[in-house]
């Protein structure tokens, strides 16, 4: 338990939202509080967003969608906070999923006008799979939103989660007057574009205090009193355990663009959000406070700097202390590796670090040693579990348009699929290369990146598959026969594991019924 102090100060989380709900804006405000970016001027003119602290790739800037995950580290009130950004676009769902395996909690941003949206639902499902504790931030209270009780009900019903309001808004839109901080019993009056220190905060322990009428008017004061009484009756007490076990999500109301309600949430966040959690491996549970180091790779990103062909593996540290220039055991390759320039992320700038602790995410220069899900230890052999690959939804054959660039093309495809941009399958008994993605946009990204980073041009031919299933069997002969008979639908994944590519649910069910000796798996985790 040598590193308990470091563990106690760390919070590793992600902000998730449907695109446009305000994730980027909230991220910027949190970075401001943490001093990781400079003052509100830049934010007001929105320069930071245009220069995108969280966007690494040219293509992101072009499309204005965050296609890459980035990590931002900042300090706030003696806490070291690691904020992992997730792409909002559905086509990068797998990237988001992997990032969420590396965090201990999330803040979910909901647009008060639009309520629960398609991506919000999907993201919550992912959080539920891992019982990730959630804090909800209802954003854009400066706009005429839905009735707040209706909105909470909608969130509870649609996301299948119980809520607990920590603050309560007084009106919305142009009548928005601020929030009552139920937890600290403070009235916080709304002013647009405030800096946190300028916030107009008044302690009102007892809501019958006439100061309330004075500040927000008799009518709104009366409504607030009624609302709070109702909330006390309906929502009861919130215990930290209910939040940590993901049973109840505390809710805050605010306006990220106006920096309103953000500080209250951050202050509560650092007191209740989980410190780095223990994690399950293929062999045993690894406790965060074990002395020996362990960590796993959840993301690989190539060419952060277009001038260099560098590739960076993002590693989440799960236990012990990681040190620069020290040999660690790469479990999959069964070899020892060390890193002379590991770095931490402070928005875009990269600082070389000497050591890192559980909860930290560090960047490791990679020359092709890493794949997503790889584990590093001080010698023990285990894999962190829960970082599976799921079936893609769209399958296309990739065709090289320039035979002079075959090598570049192969290298590019290999590296992009190692990064997890897409999945690569090779036709069983043939050479056909099949790329599987969750959305069409990924094919565009691959085409663009192959051309701009590897000088290889390609085109895609649509294939009639809808799902990939990983195959295992106790009877190797039966499996081999199946793969031979079904050659048109059989492929090998990147690690040479056999896969069945199904044309439709009907075909898949038929094969499952006809081949009782073969197991069809919907994620690749079975091979760990
Ligand atoms: P995202 O990362 O979740 O996709 O959302 P982002 O922060 O980019 O916010 C989407 C839009 O919502 C932005 O406006 C942003 O300024 C606005 N926004 C964020 N928080 C609030 C809020 O509290 N109130 C209001 N009224 N708007 C908010 P945009 O016009 O798309 O971009 P921009 O030109 O302002 O950058």
XYZ file of C-alpha atoms and ligand atoms in Angstrom:
564
model
C 0.000 0.000 0.000
C 2.952 2.269 -0.660
C 1.031 4.504 -2.995
C -2.215 5.035 -1.105
C -1.661 8.803 -0.905
C -1.275 9.079 -4.671
C -4.346 6.897 -5.192
C -6.431 9.026 -2.827
C -5.758 12.178 -4.834
C -6.544 10.751 -8.257
C -9.827 10.910 -10.175
C -10.004 9.466 -13.670
C -13.183 10.099 -15.601
C -14.752 10.913 -18.946
C -17.393 13.386 -20.033
C -19.954 11.803 -22.303
C -22.842 13.299 -24.227
C -24.859 13.307 -27.388
C -23.057 15.620 -29.868
C -23.788 19.308 -29.227
C -25.019 18.872 -25.673
C -21.957 20.785 -24.455
C -19.223 18.240 -23.742
C -16.444 20.337 -25.276
C -17.625 23.487 -23.545
C -17.781 21.774 -20.179
C -14.341 20.258 -20.743
C -12.938 23.707 -21.416
C -14.452 25.103 -18.250
C -13.031 22.273 -16.173
C -9.613 22.873 -17.710
C -9.956 26.526 -16.818
C -10.639 25.674 -13.189
C -7.654 23.384 -13.234
C -5.464 26.103 -14.721
C -4.641 23.800 -17.624
C -5.706 26.452 -20.114
C -5.578 30.178 -19.712
C -8.476 32.455 -18.819
C -11.906 32.996 -20.143
C -10.897 35.291 -23.003
C -9.809 32.409 -25.148
C -12.924 30.508 -24.328
C -15.238 33.401 -25.060
C -13.768 33.885 -28.493
C -13.912 30.108 -28.774
C -10.350 29.867 -30.002
C -9.677 26.831 -27.913
C -12.450 24.963 -29.534
C -11.250 25.912 -32.979
C -7.741 24.829 -32.065
C -9.325 21.944 -30.323
C -7.371 20.886 -27.271
C -8.946 17.509 -27.656
C -8.555 17.088 -31.399
C -5.315 15.568 -32.515
C -5.863 14.834 -36.139
C -6.240 17.003 -39.156
C -9.284 15.082 -40.173
C -10.991 15.957 -36.938
C -10.535 19.625 -37.548
C -11.904 19.219 -41.029
C -14.972 17.425 -39.934
C -15.497 19.160 -36.659
C -16.240 15.862 -35.003
C -13.999 14.508 -32.357
C -12.822 11.250 -33.884
C -9.990 10.652 -31.474
C -9.795 10.191 -27.778
C -7.549 12.475 -25.866
C -6.478 12.770 -22.298
C -6.256 15.931 -20.272
C -4.656 16.066 -16.872
C -5.126 18.907 -14.450
C -4.939 19.669 -10.771
C -7.786 21.007 -8.707
C -7.834 21.416 -4.935
C -5.092 18.856 -4.299
C -6.662 16.348 -6.669
C -5.009 15.153 -9.825
C -7.738 14.801 -12.371
C -7.401 12.752 -15.532
C -10.131 13.620 -17.986
C -10.485 11.316 -20.966
C -12.319 12.711 -23.947
C -14.544 10.481 -26.024
C -15.648 10.924 -29.603
C -19.294 11.905 -29.708
C -19.987 10.406 -33.111
C -21.726 7.068 -33.150
C -19.451 5.732 -35.859
C -16.629 5.811 -33.324
C -18.608 3.914 -30.754
C -15.934 1.323 -30.206
C -13.344 3.992 -29.487
C -15.673 5.449 -26.889
C -16.319 2.044 -25.417
C -12.608 1.390 -25.013
C -12.036 4.747 -23.392
C -14.775 4.039 -20.898
C -12.919 0.887 -19.863
C -10.082 3.150 -18.695
C -12.098 5.499 -16.464
C -13.529 5.093 -12.981
C -16.543 7.372 -13.394
C -18.301 9.601 -15.922
C -20.076 12.924 -16.150
C -23.022 12.717 -18.510
C -24.049 16.012 -20.126
C -27.665 16.394 -21.181
C -29.039 19.319 -23.166
C -32.006 20.685 -21.186
C -33.803 21.521 -24.418
C -33.343 18.208 -26.198
C -33.390 15.896 -23.188
C -32.317 12.320 -23.725
C -30.995 11.734 -27.244
C -29.949 8.636 -29.146
C -26.279 8.734 -28.170
C -27.130 9.448 -24.546
C -28.946 6.128 -24.373
C -26.164 4.156 -25.950
C -23.521 5.733 -23.730
C -25.510 4.984 -20.606
C -25.828 1.370 -21.670
C -22.081 1.157 -21.947
C -21.707 2.658 -18.475
C -24.190 0.212 -17.069
C -22.269 -2.746 -18.497
C -19.435 -1.802 -16.172
C -21.487 -0.247 -13.320
C -19.646 3.013 -13.827
C -20.757 5.740 -11.388
C -22.435 8.623 -13.211
C -22.947 12.302 -12.410
C -25.478 14.071 -14.646
C -24.994 17.689 -15.702
C -28.100 19.216 -17.240
C -26.739 21.920 -19.481
C -28.054 24.983 -21.313
C -30.357 26.142 -18.536
C -30.079 29.600 -20.103
C -32.305 28.285 -22.885
C -36.006 27.546 -22.653
C -35.846 23.905 -21.772
C -38.270 21.238 -20.744
C -40.045 21.336 -17.399
C -37.357 20.179 -14.977
C -39.457 17.552 -13.226
C -40.537 16.156 -16.613
C -36.918 16.164 -17.715
C -35.772 14.199 -14.680
C -38.566 11.716 -15.254
C -37.604 11.390 -18.893
C -33.966 10.753 -17.944
C -34.916 8.202 -15.317
C -37.260 6.349 -17.637
C -35.258 6.483 -20.842
C -31.894 5.801 -19.278
C -33.188 3.420 -16.673
C -31.323 5.125 -13.862
C -32.321 6.747 -10.558
C -31.462 10.397 -10.101
C -30.824 12.638 -7.151
C -30.867 16.430 -7.689
C -27.927 18.160 -6.004
C -28.972 21.582 -7.212
C -32.291 22.937 -8.417
C -32.833 25.572 -11.084
C -34.946 28.676 -10.725
C -36.650 28.942 -14.114
C -34.855 28.517 -17.420
C -34.243 30.488 -20.591
C -34.295 34.244 -20.286
C -35.965 33.939 -16.857
C -33.214 31.690 -15.525
C -32.207 33.154 -12.183
C -29.780 30.570 -10.930
C -29.764 27.414 -8.855
C -30.279 26.497 -5.257
C -27.418 24.260 -4.175
C -29.369 21.720 -2.136
C -26.255 20.066 -0.808
C -24.549 23.170 0.571
C -27.737 25.182 1.027
C -26.532 28.088 -1.075
C -28.383 30.242 -3.540
C -26.239 30.846 -6.614
C -27.504 33.647 -8.782
C -27.045 33.403 -12.509
C -24.932 35.864 -14.400
C -23.856 35.099 -17.930
C -20.190 34.425 -18.612
C -19.119 34.467 -15.007
C -15.757 33.466 -13.762
C -16.206 31.058 -10.881
C -14.791 33.480 -8.351
C -17.329 36.099 -9.438
C -20.278 33.871 -8.665
C -22.963 35.451 -6.577
C -23.318 32.871 -3.794
C -25.582 33.432 -0.785
C -25.926 31.002 2.056
C -29.609 30.284 2.689
C -29.816 27.495 5.224
C -33.523 27.917 5.761
C -35.585 28.480 2.652
C -38.124 30.523 4.603
C -35.440 33.234 4.847
C -36.950 36.404 3.263
C -33.584 37.003 1.591
C -34.696 34.432 -0.956
C -37.787 36.507 -1.893
C -35.594 39.524 -1.995
C -33.181 37.983 -4.445
C -35.394 36.018 -6.826
C -38.818 37.588 -6.279
C -41.734 36.286 -4.248
C -43.230 34.160 -6.988
C -40.038 32.262 -7.829
C -39.110 31.954 -4.164
C -42.485 30.306 -3.496
C -42.021 27.900 -6.400
C -38.513 27.012 -5.229
C -39.775 26.287 -1.702
C -42.452 23.998 -3.117
C -40.019 22.297 -5.462
C -37.461 21.631 -2.755
C -40.127 20.230 -0.448
C -41.222 17.913 -3.222
C -37.629 16.885 -3.963
C -36.941 16.144 -0.302
C -40.038 13.954 -0.225
C -39.485 12.167 -3.528
C -35.728 11.733 -3.714
C -34.759 11.263 -0.059
C -31.132 10.979 0.971
C -28.252 10.216 -1.329
C -25.521 8.026 0.070
C -22.078 7.917 -1.449
C -22.405 4.135 -1.755
C -25.541 4.477 -3.900
C -23.590 6.680 -6.260
C -20.418 4.562 -6.228
C -22.358 1.395 -6.948
C -24.002 3.182 -9.893
C -27.498 2.868 -8.409
C -28.128 6.601 -8.202
C -26.760 9.475 -10.272
C -26.441 12.904 -8.642
C -27.768 15.672 -10.919
C -26.573 19.250 -11.350
C -28.148 22.008 -13.421
C -26.092 24.699 -15.114
C -24.896 26.405 -18.218
C -21.455 25.352 -19.346
C -21.007 28.160 -21.835
C -21.711 30.650 -19.052
C -19.498 28.778 -16.638
C -22.462 28.479 -14.370
C -23.017 25.501 -12.095
C -19.740 23.956 -13.179
C -17.702 24.736 -10.079
C -20.393 23.354 -7.756
C -20.345 20.129 -9.686
C -16.549 19.927 -9.756
C -16.345 20.525 -6.008
C -18.756 17.689 -5.313
C -17.152 15.529 -7.969
C -13.750 15.559 -6.290
C -15.268 14.615 -2.955
C -17.474 11.750 -4.130
C -15.984 10.451 -7.389
C -14.206 7.130 -6.998
C -10.460 6.955 -6.562
C -8.776 4.466 -8.933
C -10.703 1.214 -8.710
C -9.552 -2.376 -8.372
C -9.704 -4.272 -11.649
C -10.434 -7.797 -12.758
C -7.854 -9.735 -14.751
C -7.849 -13.132 -16.409
C -6.280 -14.575 -13.251
C -7.284 -12.482 -10.216
C -8.485 -9.102 -9.096
C -5.724 -6.507 -9.070
C -6.078 -3.989 -6.251
C -5.205 -0.415 -7.072
C -3.083 -0.195 -3.916
C -0.870 -3.180 -4.683
C 2.804 -2.255 -4.689
C 3.587 -3.855 -8.031
C 2.905 -2.033 -11.244
C 0.306 -3.094 -13.810
C -1.531 -1.314 -16.600
C -3.235 -1.849 -19.935
C -3.362 -0.217 -23.341
C -6.795 1.079 -24.292
C -5.930 3.245 -27.257
C -3.246 3.559 -29.882
C -2.889 6.676 -31.895
C -0.594 7.185 -34.830
C 0.929 10.330 -36.168
C -0.074 12.831 -33.546
C 2.612 14.981 -35.005
C 2.283 14.905 -38.787
C 6.028 15.587 -39.138
C 6.946 12.383 -37.362
C 5.720 8.868 -37.773
C 5.188 8.426 -34.101
C 2.629 6.148 -32.637
C 1.409 6.542 -29.139
C -0.113 3.889 -26.970
C -2.329 5.186 -24.175
C -1.867 3.198 -21.014
C -4.089 3.277 -17.942
C -2.127 2.476 -14.809
C -4.049 0.086 -12.579
C -1.685 -0.628 -9.691
C 1.744 0.215 -8.321
C 4.149 2.791 -9.652
C 5.220 3.132 -13.260
C 8.752 4.448 -13.679
C 10.596 5.781 -16.679
C 13.446 3.628 -18.041
C 12.371 0.575 -16.094
C 11.750 -2.808 -17.686
C 8.181 -4.113 -17.569
C 6.731 -7.368 -18.752
C 4.673 -7.244 -21.973
C 2.405 -10.196 -21.286
C 1.212 -10.969 -24.833
C 4.678 -10.803 -26.370
C 6.293 -12.372 -23.313
C 9.129 -9.887 -23.422
C 10.411 -7.054 -21.304
C 10.108 -3.522 -22.571
C 11.065 -0.129 -21.174
C 10.201 3.418 -22.048
C 12.600 6.326 -22.063
C 10.076 9.017 -22.892
C 6.727 8.244 -21.370
C 4.585 11.328 -21.152
C 1.568 12.728 -19.446
C -1.020 14.719 -21.319
C -1.710 18.291 -20.603
C -4.106 19.164 -23.378
C -1.903 19.124 -26.477
C 1.450 19.566 -24.868
C 3.293 16.466 -23.851
C 5.444 16.388 -20.748
C 7.908 13.580 -20.173
C 7.227 12.015 -16.806
C 9.419 10.103 -14.392
C 6.676 8.183 -12.655
C 2.946 7.601 -12.717
C 0.405 6.055 -10.372
C -2.920 4.197 -10.499
C -5.563 6.170 -12.349
C -2.991 7.973 -14.472
C -3.021 7.665 -18.216
C 0.336 7.960 -19.886
C 1.476 7.996 -23.487
C 4.098 5.471 -24.575
C 5.980 5.771 -27.836
C 5.320 2.641 -29.755
C 7.110 1.102 -32.685
C 4.516 -1.570 -33.278
C 4.725 -3.568 -30.045
C 1.278 -2.761 -28.837
C -2.270 -3.744 -29.612
C -5.356 -2.585 -27.823
C -5.877 -4.569 -24.627
C -2.188 -5.391 -24.071
C -1.159 -5.653 -20.440
C 2.136 -4.632 -18.825
C 3.163 -5.975 -15.411
C 6.206 -6.428 -13.208
C 6.404 -10.042 -14.337
C 3.072 -11.648 -13.538
C 1.108 -13.130 -16.416
C -2.440 -11.865 -16.646
C -4.650 -9.766 -18.898
C -7.029 -7.087 -17.782
C -10.436 -8.247 -18.919
C -13.380 -6.251 -20.138
C -11.745 -4.679 -23.195
C -13.369 -6.787 -25.881
C -13.772 -6.172 -29.562
C -17.344 -6.334 -30.754
C -18.627 -7.247 -34.168
C -18.507 -4.445 -36.730
C -21.727 -3.567 -38.522
C -20.453 -2.766 -42.005
C -18.012 -4.903 -43.969
C -16.137 -3.857 -47.086
C -13.353 -5.352 -49.125
C -10.424 -2.988 -49.344
C -8.914 -2.748 -52.827
C -5.555 -1.195 -53.581
C -5.863 1.322 -56.422
C -2.134 1.752 -56.949
C -0.097 -1.482 -57.299
C 3.133 0.537 -56.849
C 2.029 1.306 -53.304
C 1.154 -2.184 -52.113
C 3.667 -2.098 -49.248
C 2.502 1.274 -47.985
C -1.060 0.107 -48.194
C -0.401 -3.044 -46.196
C 1.533 -1.175 -43.566
C -1.164 1.465 -43.332
C -3.986 -1.036 -42.989
C -2.020 -2.959 -40.385
C -1.270 0.114 -38.324
C -4.739 1.618 -38.565
C -6.339 -1.613 -37.493
C -3.809 -2.009 -34.632
C -4.972 1.394 -33.501
C -8.490 0.076 -33.431
C -9.765 2.462 -36.116
C -11.371 -0.560 -37.762
C -11.162 -4.326 -37.693
C -9.282 -6.304 -40.273
C -10.312 -9.758 -41.430
C -8.575 -11.870 -44.031
C -10.630 -14.221 -46.145
C -10.099 -17.817 -45.049
C -7.828 -19.546 -47.524
C -7.527 -16.378 -49.604
C -6.034 -12.933 -49.617
C -9.077 -10.767 -49.667
C -8.768 -8.104 -46.982
C -12.013 -7.193 -45.318
C -12.419 -4.097 -43.211
C -15.194 -4.004 -40.639
C -16.424 -0.775 -39.091
C -19.294 0.461 -36.975
C -20.151 3.361 -39.270
C -19.498 4.635 -42.776
C -17.499 7.571 -41.517
C -14.728 5.226 -40.422
C -14.243 4.073 -44.008
C -13.770 7.696 -45.004
C -11.248 8.147 -42.205
C -9.317 5.079 -43.348
C -9.308 6.203 -46.977
C -8.180 9.678 -45.964
C -5.493 8.516 -43.583
C -4.124 5.859 -45.946
C -3.714 8.526 -48.575
C -2.332 11.302 -46.370
C -0.195 9.311 -43.973
C 0.907 6.382 -46.135
C 0.498 7.686 -49.683
C -1.725 4.717 -50.564
C -5.015 5.086 -52.361
C -7.744 2.536 -51.940
C -11.372 1.922 -52.685
C -13.965 -0.151 -50.891
C -16.370 -2.773 -52.223
C -19.407 -3.397 -50.131
C -19.832 -6.947 -48.850
C -23.149 -8.476 -47.852
C -22.271 -9.280 -44.237
C -23.957 -7.943 -41.167
C -22.105 -9.521 -38.284
C -18.856 -11.231 -37.362
C -18.853 -14.064 -34.850
C -15.733 -15.480 -33.298
C -15.624 -19.261 -33.436
C -14.289 -21.796 -30.982
C -14.742 -25.530 -30.700
C -13.436 -28.420 -28.657
C -13.389 -30.353 -31.885
C -10.721 -28.807 -34.104
C -11.601 -31.054 -37.072
C -15.211 -29.912 -37.040
C -14.094 -26.315 -36.909
C -11.659 -26.799 -39.803
C -14.366 -28.515 -41.874
C -16.809 -25.725 -41.175
C -14.292 -23.094 -42.234
C -13.557 -25.012 -45.436
C -17.203 -25.561 -46.390
C -18.156 -21.998 -45.573
C -15.161 -20.404 -47.235
C -17.208 -17.515 -48.589
C -18.164 -16.569 -45.054
C -15.043 -17.605 -43.204
C -12.223 -15.280 -42.258
C -9.412 -14.828 -39.795
C -9.212 -11.818 -37.539
C -6.001 -9.879 -36.937
C -4.801 -12.404 -34.403
C -5.607 -15.307 -36.733
C -8.671 -16.373 -34.807
C -11.428 -17.860 -36.995
C -14.485 -15.749 -37.614
C -17.811 -16.421 -39.309
C -19.212 -13.523 -41.328
C -22.962 -13.831 -41.383
C -25.139 -12.418 -44.165
C -28.209 -12.166 -41.995
C -29.631 -13.195 -38.691
C -31.395 -16.057 -40.406
C -28.144 -17.488 -41.809
C -26.432 -17.042 -38.475
C -29.164 -18.829 -36.542
C -29.193 -21.639 -39.097
C -25.445 -22.159 -38.738
C -25.653 -22.053 -34.960
C -28.388 -24.714 -35.041
C -26.629 -26.881 -37.637
C -23.257 -26.799 -35.878
C -23.742 -27.653 -32.230
C -20.017 -28.448 -31.842
C -19.033 -24.928 -32.729
C -19.481 -21.966 -30.429
C -20.361 -18.610 -31.987
C -19.185 -15.660 -29.865
C -20.273 -12.063 -30.242
C -17.086 -10.543 -28.857
C -13.433 -11.417 -29.191
C -12.804 -11.570 -25.468
C -13.019 -15.357 -25.427
C -9.470 -15.489 -26.754
C -7.942 -13.751 -23.763
P -20.318 18.883 -27.817
O -18.868 18.928 -27.487
O -21.126 18.098 -26.846
O -20.614 18.498 -29.222
O -20.903 20.364 -27.650
P -20.177 21.763 -27.595
O -19.521 21.983 -26.293
O -19.389 21.961 -28.822
O -21.449 22.712 -27.611
C -22.368 22.717 -28.676
C -22.988 24.092 -28.810
O -23.721 24.373 -27.623
C -21.960 25.199 -28.950
O -22.543 26.194 -29.766
C -21.837 25.738 -27.549
O -21.402 27.074 -27.498
C -23.272 25.617 -27.079
N -23.396 25.553 -25.623
C -22.657 24.851 -24.729
N -23.099 25.076 -23.479
C -24.136 25.935 -23.580
C -24.997 26.548 -22.620
O -24.895 26.363 -21.427
N -25.964 27.375 -23.124
C -26.115 27.616 -24.458
N -27.083 28.432 -24.835
N -25.309 27.064 -25.374
C -24.338 26.240 -24.948
P -22.270 26.289 -31.328
O -23.056 27.443 -31.825
O -22.478 24.975 -31.958
O -20.764 26.530 -31.410
P -19.972 27.836 -31.096
O -20.003 28.619 -32.323
O -20.640 28.513 -29.917
O -18.663 27.273 -30.767
